[in-house]
Amino acid sequence: MGLMTALLVAILTGGGAWLMMRKNLFELLLGLGLFSHGINLFLMSMGGWSATEEVPLPSDHLTPDRYADPVPMALILTAIVIGFGVTAFLIVLASRGYEETRDVNLGEAVGQEGEE
Amino acid sequence: MNCWSETILRNDPTARSHLPQLAMLPLLLAIPFIGAALCAALSFANLSRRTPWIITMVTTVAGLAVLANLTGVLPGPSDVEFFRPWVAEIGLNFSLWLDGPAVFFAWLVLGLGALIFFYAGFYMDPGDSPWRFFGTMLFFMGSMLGVVLSKNALLMFVFWELTSISSFILIGHWHEKEGARRGAVRALVVTAAGGLCLLAGLALLLFKMHDAGIPIASALEWDVLWANRAMISGEFWVMVLLLIGAFTKSAQFPFHFWLPGAMEAPTPVSAFLHAATMVKAGIYLLGRIYPIFSSEVTWLAIVGGAGVLTMLIGGFMAILSHDLKQLLAHSTVSQLGLLTAYYGFGHGQVGTDHLLKMDLLLIGSHAFFKGALFMLVGVIDHATHTRDWTKLGGLIKSMPVTGVLVILGCASMAGLPLTFGFVAKELFLHQALHLETDIPVLKYGLPAIAIVASFFTAAYCYRAAISPFFGKPRDSHIHAHEGGIGLLISPAILILLCVAGMWVPLLEKPFSALINAEFYDTKTGFHLAFFHHVDMLLAVAALIFGAGLVIFFYGRKIERLYAGAGNPAPFRGSFDVGFDKWIPAFAKKTVHIVQSQSLAWNLTLALGVIFGAVIFVLASTDVRPVVTLLSFELKLMMVSVFIMSLICLYVVLTHPVLLYRLIAMSPIGLFVSLTFLVYKAPDLALTQLLVEVVTLVVFLLLLWRLPQRTVRQGTPLPMTVLRGAVAVAVGVSFGLLSLLAYASPWREQSTLPGWPSTHEYYLTNTKYPMGAHSADGGAALAAAAAQNGYPMGEPARSGGGYNAVNVILVDFRGIDTMGEILVLGMAGMGVFLMMTFHRRRPSALSIKQSRDQVARLQGNDDSPILTTNPVIKHPMWAGPSLILAQTTRLLPPAMFVFAAVLYWTGHNEPGGGFIAGLMVSVGIALYFLAFSPKRVSELHTDKYLSLIPAGMAIAIGTGLVAVVLGHPFLTSAFKYIKLGPLGTLGLASPAAFDLGVFLVVVGMAMLIIEKFRKE
């Protein structure tokens, strides 16, 4: 389980990083999405896993160690929400930027300060 | 316990009688800073322009009084020390002492300071920013005192940097002049770079001391360093780094070029900082580390070598200078070289030979005559308005006092008998001729260079003493007059000290007292000789004076020869040019690399650096035990998830058509959601699923306006390789970190004994303390809690719900969630603003684009963009699918009901406000996809925009209610209401908070739909 998660984390973060380092605006968005997935899973793996654990809806007859760890879950939930807001914002920003510049390439075309 | 109680008194049984003195040492250091602060504060008041000078004099005299109180008027080392830990973890303590060199330098700084400040009062034009000038001078004096009084090497570094900064400000005092600005920047860059090396050297030293088992807290005290010198003397790189720090400060080759440039400063600054004190800080550091490293032969080679080369270059430059101040500047470089070489020549003599102990005498002699000569050149400048000796001549008639003083000063500089300089020169030559080495290059090469350099020294002394004062005036326009008494009194005192050969008995006592401290402690006294013995030294000295005379007479010829060689600015000049050319070029290049205009490149660099470091750390971590810990239980589902993710990822990374890449993104999100399920996190799975759907819809809306194919850019291969390597580094780092984390989950690590882990804490407090339940685990924990006194079981702490994740979100960590929905709201407002901004200012491009869109919608578009778009048209217009449309009539209402259930039960079951909000958003998005824009507009999405602020207001209001009731912000309250068949309703304040979250999410979705609908 840990190994499979780690592999998934590795390909998602690595692939996300690869796309983020490219100049295409759209690829940047895709890369950001992949990267967030990878990071969320990474957080999840920090909580550990065991086959016998229960969903963290604590009832009265089980001791705490029988439940999965709710802390990473809460963190990830927050991360997903923020990620959603930021992604939505970026998508509109991207579409707006493209309308202005007719260019999907980031970088040189965006900040033109010229030679000093 | 008063605050001085930590001060240590050594070797003094009558400590009590000294108690008032304990405060004296820090007071001594504080006095100049107080004066500087006073100057800064009063500069806004409308006071006489003489006031700062008066403040400065009073401050300096007060400092001298305190110092005299500590050391006696004929100074000797004092046992008083002051110690307070500052950042003991890195060996930084505020510890001051008054050993021999510290006393000597403190007297030098304060004494010369008093004389030079007095002179400055008459020299400086009172209208010339006196507050800034004298305030900075005092600030410098305090910093310099800090350097010499620090017993801790790191504390010395702190003050060391302060001297660099004040030097920068003072060199640039006349900042209207370009030369002053350039000189100031050059001095700052060189000395600050050296300061960084010094810091690196001290850090390395700290590590070495730690490795040797010395407690960090005291490792960088000078006496501790000396006591353990056997362990660190062999650390070559530590030595080199510390030496670079010393060499840059004291203008040693190859860093000598900044000092002549610093002479753009007003004369008092040159005399005080760049002749007498600040440039001696490097020499001082050499003296401090001399006992540690001088046993190494590399010490002799580097320190001795740099010293004699600097002597030679400085001397050569000095005889080429026409400007008397430049002549003195180069001579200072040369003399600093002599002092450095003196320490170098002391190789192999720690504790054996008495000669090295005379280093303070050399330093003092130089400070006296050089400080005086700078001031006298200032007097000449004042009187004649030129400092060019080729224009001056015969001044002895019009300026007799100045003339005599300059001649005496030069005599001391040249080392003529009966002067202080003579003793210094004797000591130096004696050292040079008695090197403790068998390496011929060093044993004969270094003294040879030193003696040749001394020829130039003698020559420039003749030049400065003879050329301006004798012969005929070369420029008839110059009408010289004697300087005022105020200008002459300070140099006169210093010159008197220089020719103090007659005062042997008087000087012997204080100097032998000083050198008896610590490492300078052979008990043998010494005798200063002011006349030659007839021996080899006499022969060498005679040779030097003779050769100097020859160079003096042929000076102009040498000059012409040199200029004829086509290089009018030797050494210093070429360094200047190199500095002015290469440093900015280097800076530009660096900025271009690390802060380029390309986001992609910046990101590549940042990720590369960060994850390069992570890999570096992981590579030295032994991960094998972790791997063996893992059970290789191949859950079939996870394996298939991984394989399918890999396939989708391949499409996302490589496919040229954007739509396919986007569609391949979706399953990845679903697989992540599945993984969350495996991890027993239904809330996450549900949220991820819904977010994925909404994101996909929004992405699709964006997509149709972007070019459909990624144009392959001609990225150069090395760039691609670099990106690939960085991406692999990122992936491997996170994969390995994930493994490491997985092997030791944080829940097992309770940081405080007796306290529960976070895992335990949240799970227990989520429900158990409600009391009505017979909780076995909870009871045990509650008992433990009562015993250990941690706040488990307080009603205000318990969430009153069954869903631990949601209780954490809306209750325990409510403020985090508050921040989260604020971010969401802000993102929504950003979307809204971009929308309205666009509406008000339609650019030519967007008008053209709207035309394109219309054309596209009408299907007769022939724009190039669409020709690269083989796949989709407007998603809303993809042809109303009958099935989708029919389903949509039924599905969204059901989804809205389901959303209500999710919201209702969120506190006890998977669900909650956020998930409910997303569910509603998906329902609306479904409408949007299934029906034409016209139909969607009937939903009046624009009317729901105010949902975001409303949601935020509810969330914040919930928190404020608690405040009004006298609890901390967002304190939760709940009450159970029995509702018969509907079960128990937990009427908790978090429910209201959750409502706020719900509204913000729905509002956000509405906004985005609004944005695209209007187009």
Coordinates of C-alpha atoms in Angstrom, one line a residue, chain B residues 467-649:
Chain B
S467 CA 58.8 68.3 -2.9
P468 CA 56.0 70.5 -1.5
F469 CA 58.2 72.4 0.9
F470 CA 61.5 73.1 -0.8
G471 CA 62.5 74.5 -4.2
K472 CA 60.7 77.2 -6.0
P473 CA 56.9 77.4 -6.1
R474 CA 56.0 75.6 -9.4
D475 CA 52.7 77.3 -9.8
S476 CA 52.7 81.1 -9.2
H477 CA 49.0 81.3 -8.6
I478 CA 49.2 79.6 -5.3
H479 CA 49.2 81.9 -2.3
A480 CA 49.7 79.7 0.7
H481 CA 49.1 80.7 4.3
E482 CA 49.6 78.8 7.6
G483 CA 46.7 76.7 8.9
G484 CA 44.9 77.8 12.0
I485 CA 45.8 76.5 15.5
G486 CA 42.7 74.3 15.5
L487 CA 43.8 72.5 12.5
L488 CA 47.4 72.1 13.6
I489 CA 47.1 71.0 17.2
S490 CA 45.9 67.5 16.6
P491 CA 48.6 66.5 14.1
A492 CA 51.2 68.2 16.3
I493 CA 50.3 66.0 19.2
L494 CA 50.6 62.9 17.1
I495 CA 53.9 63.9 15.6
L496 CA 55.2 64.5 19.1
L497 CA 54.3 61.0 19.9
C498 CA 56.1 59.8 16.8
V499 CA 59.4 61.4 17.8
A500 CA 59.0 60.1 21.3
G501 CA 62.3 58.3 21.1
M502 CA 63.3 60.5 24.0
W503 CA 60.6 59.1 26.2
V504 CA 61.8 55.5 26.3
P505 CA 61.4 54.9 30.0
L506 CA 57.9 56.3 30.0
L507 CA 56.6 54.2 27.1
E508 CA 58.3 51.0 28.2
K509 CA 56.1 50.4 31.1
P510 CA 52.7 50.5 29.4
F511 CA 53.9 48.5 26.4
S512 CA 55.4 45.8 28.4
A513 CA 52.3 45.7 30.5
L514 CA 50.1 45.3 27.4
I515 CA 52.2 42.5 25.9
N516 CA 52.1 40.5 29.1
A517 CA 48.6 39.5 28.5
E518 CA 47.6 36.0 27.4
F519 CA 49.6 35.0 24.4
Y520 CA 51.9 37.8 24.7
D521 CA 53.1 36.7 28.0
T522 CA 56.8 35.9 28.2
K523 CA 57.7 37.7 31.4
T524 CA 60.8 39.1 30.0
G525 CA 60.7 42.8 29.6
F526 CA 62.1 44.5 26.6
H527 CA 64.0 47.6 25.7
L528 CA 63.3 49.8 22.9
A529 CA 66.3 50.9 21.0
F530 CA 66.3 54.2 19.2
F531 CA 69.7 54.0 17.7
H532 CA 71.3 51.5 15.4
H533 CA 73.5 48.9 16.7
V534 CA 76.4 48.3 14.3
D535 CA 75.3 45.1 12.8
M536 CA 73.7 43.8 9.6
L537 CA 70.5 45.8 10.3
L538 CA 72.5 49.0 10.0
A539 CA 73.8 47.9 6.6
V540 CA 70.4 47.0 5.3
A541 CA 68.9 50.3 6.6
A542 CA 71.7 52.3 4.9
L543 CA 71.0 50.4 1.7
I544 CA 67.3 51.3 1.9
F545 CA 67.9 55.0 2.6
G546 CA 70.4 55.2 -0.3
A547 CA 68.2 53.4 -2.8
G548 CA 65.2 55.4 -1.7
L549 CA 67.2 58.6 -2.5
V550 CA 68.0 57.3 -6.0
I551 CA 64.4 56.5 -6.7
F552 CA 63.3 59.9 -5.4
F553 CA 65.6 61.7 -7.8
Y554 CA 64.6 59.5 -10.7
G555 CA 61.0 59.4 -9.8
R556 CA 59.7 61.5 -12.8
K557 CA 61.8 59.4 -15.1
I558 CA 60.2 56.2 -13.8
E559 CA 56.9 57.8 -14.2
R560 CA 57.5 58.6 -17.8
L561 CA 58.9 55.1 -18.5
Y562 CA 55.8 53.6 -17.0
A563 CA 53.4 55.9 -18.8
G564 CA 55.4 55.1 -22.0
A565 CA 54.5 51.5 -21.5
G566 CA 51.0 52.5 -22.2
N567 CA 49.5 51.8 -18.9
P568 CA 49.0 54.9 -16.8
A569 CA 47.1 53.2 -14.1
P570 CA 49.0 50.2 -13.1
F571 CA 47.7 47.5 -10.7
R572 CA 45.2 49.7 -8.9
G573 CA 43.9 51.0 -12.3
S574 CA 43.5 47.6 -13.8
F575 CA 41.8 46.3 -10.7
D576 CA 39.4 49.3 -10.8
V577 CA 38.6 48.7 -14.4
G578 CA 38.1 45.0 -13.8
F579 CA 35.9 45.8 -10.8
D580 CA 33.8 48.3 -12.6
K581 CA 33.4 46.1 -15.6
W582 CA 33.2 42.6 -14.3
I583 CA 31.1 43.0 -11.2
P584 CA 28.2 44.7 -12.9
A585 CA 28.5 42.2 -15.7
F586 CA 28.4 39.3 -13.2
A587 CA 25.5 40.9 -11.4
K588 CA 23.6 41.3 -14.7
K589 CA 24.3 37.8 -15.7
T590 CA 23.2 36.4 -12.3
V591 CA 20.0 38.4 -12.3
H592 CA 19.3 37.2 -15.8
I593 CA 19.7 33.6 -14.7
V594 CA 18.0 33.6 -11.3
Q595 CA 15.3 36.2 -12.1
S596 CA 14.6 35.9 -15.8
Q597 CA 11.5 37.0 -17.4
S598 CA 10.4 33.5 -18.0
L599 CA 8.1 31.9 -15.5
A600 CA 9.0 28.4 -16.8
W601 CA 12.7 29.0 -16.3
N602 CA 12.3 30.5 -12.8
L603 CA 10.2 27.5 -11.8
T604 CA 12.7 25.1 -13.3
L605 CA 15.5 26.7 -11.3
A606 CA 13.6 26.9 -8.1
L607 CA 12.4 23.3 -8.3
G608 CA 15.8 22.2 -9.3
V609 CA 17.5 23.8 -6.4
I610 CA 15.0 22.7 -3.8
F611 CA 14.7 19.1 -4.9
G612 CA 18.4 18.8 -5.7
A613 CA 18.9 19.6 -2.0
V614 CA 16.1 17.1 -1.0
I615 CA 17.7 14.4 -3.1
F616 CA 21.1 15.3 -1.6
V617 CA 19.7 14.8 1.9
L618 CA 17.8 11.6 1.0
A619 CA 20.9 10.2 -0.7
S620 CA 22.7 10.3 2.6
T621 CA 19.6 8.8 4.5
D622 CA 19.6 5.1 4.8
V623 CA 16.2 4.1 3.3
R624 CA 16.7 0.4 3.4
P625 CA 15.2 -0.3 6.8
V626 CA 12.1 1.7 5.6
V627 CA 11.8 -0.5 2.6
T628 CA 12.0 -3.7 4.6
L629 CA 9.4 -2.3 7.0
L630 CA 6.9 -2.1 4.2
S631 CA 4.7 -5.0 3.6
F632 CA 4.5 -5.6 -0.1
E633 CA 0.9 -6.3 0.0
L634 CA -0.1 -5.6 -3.5
K635 CA -3.7 -4.6 -3.3
L636 CA -5.1 -5.3 -6.7
M637 CA -7.1 -2.2 -6.8
M638 CA -4.1 0.0 -6.1
V639 CA -2.0 -1.7 -8.7
S640 CA -4.7 -1.2 -11.3
V641 CA -5.1 2.4 -10.2
F642 CA -1.4 2.9 -10.6
I643 CA -1.3 1.4 -14.1
M644 CA -4.3 3.3 -15.4
S645 CA -3.0 6.5 -13.9
L646 CA 0.3 5.9 -15.7
I647 CA -1.6 5.5 -19.0
C648 CA -3.6 8.7 -18.4
L649 CA -0.5 10.5 -17.4

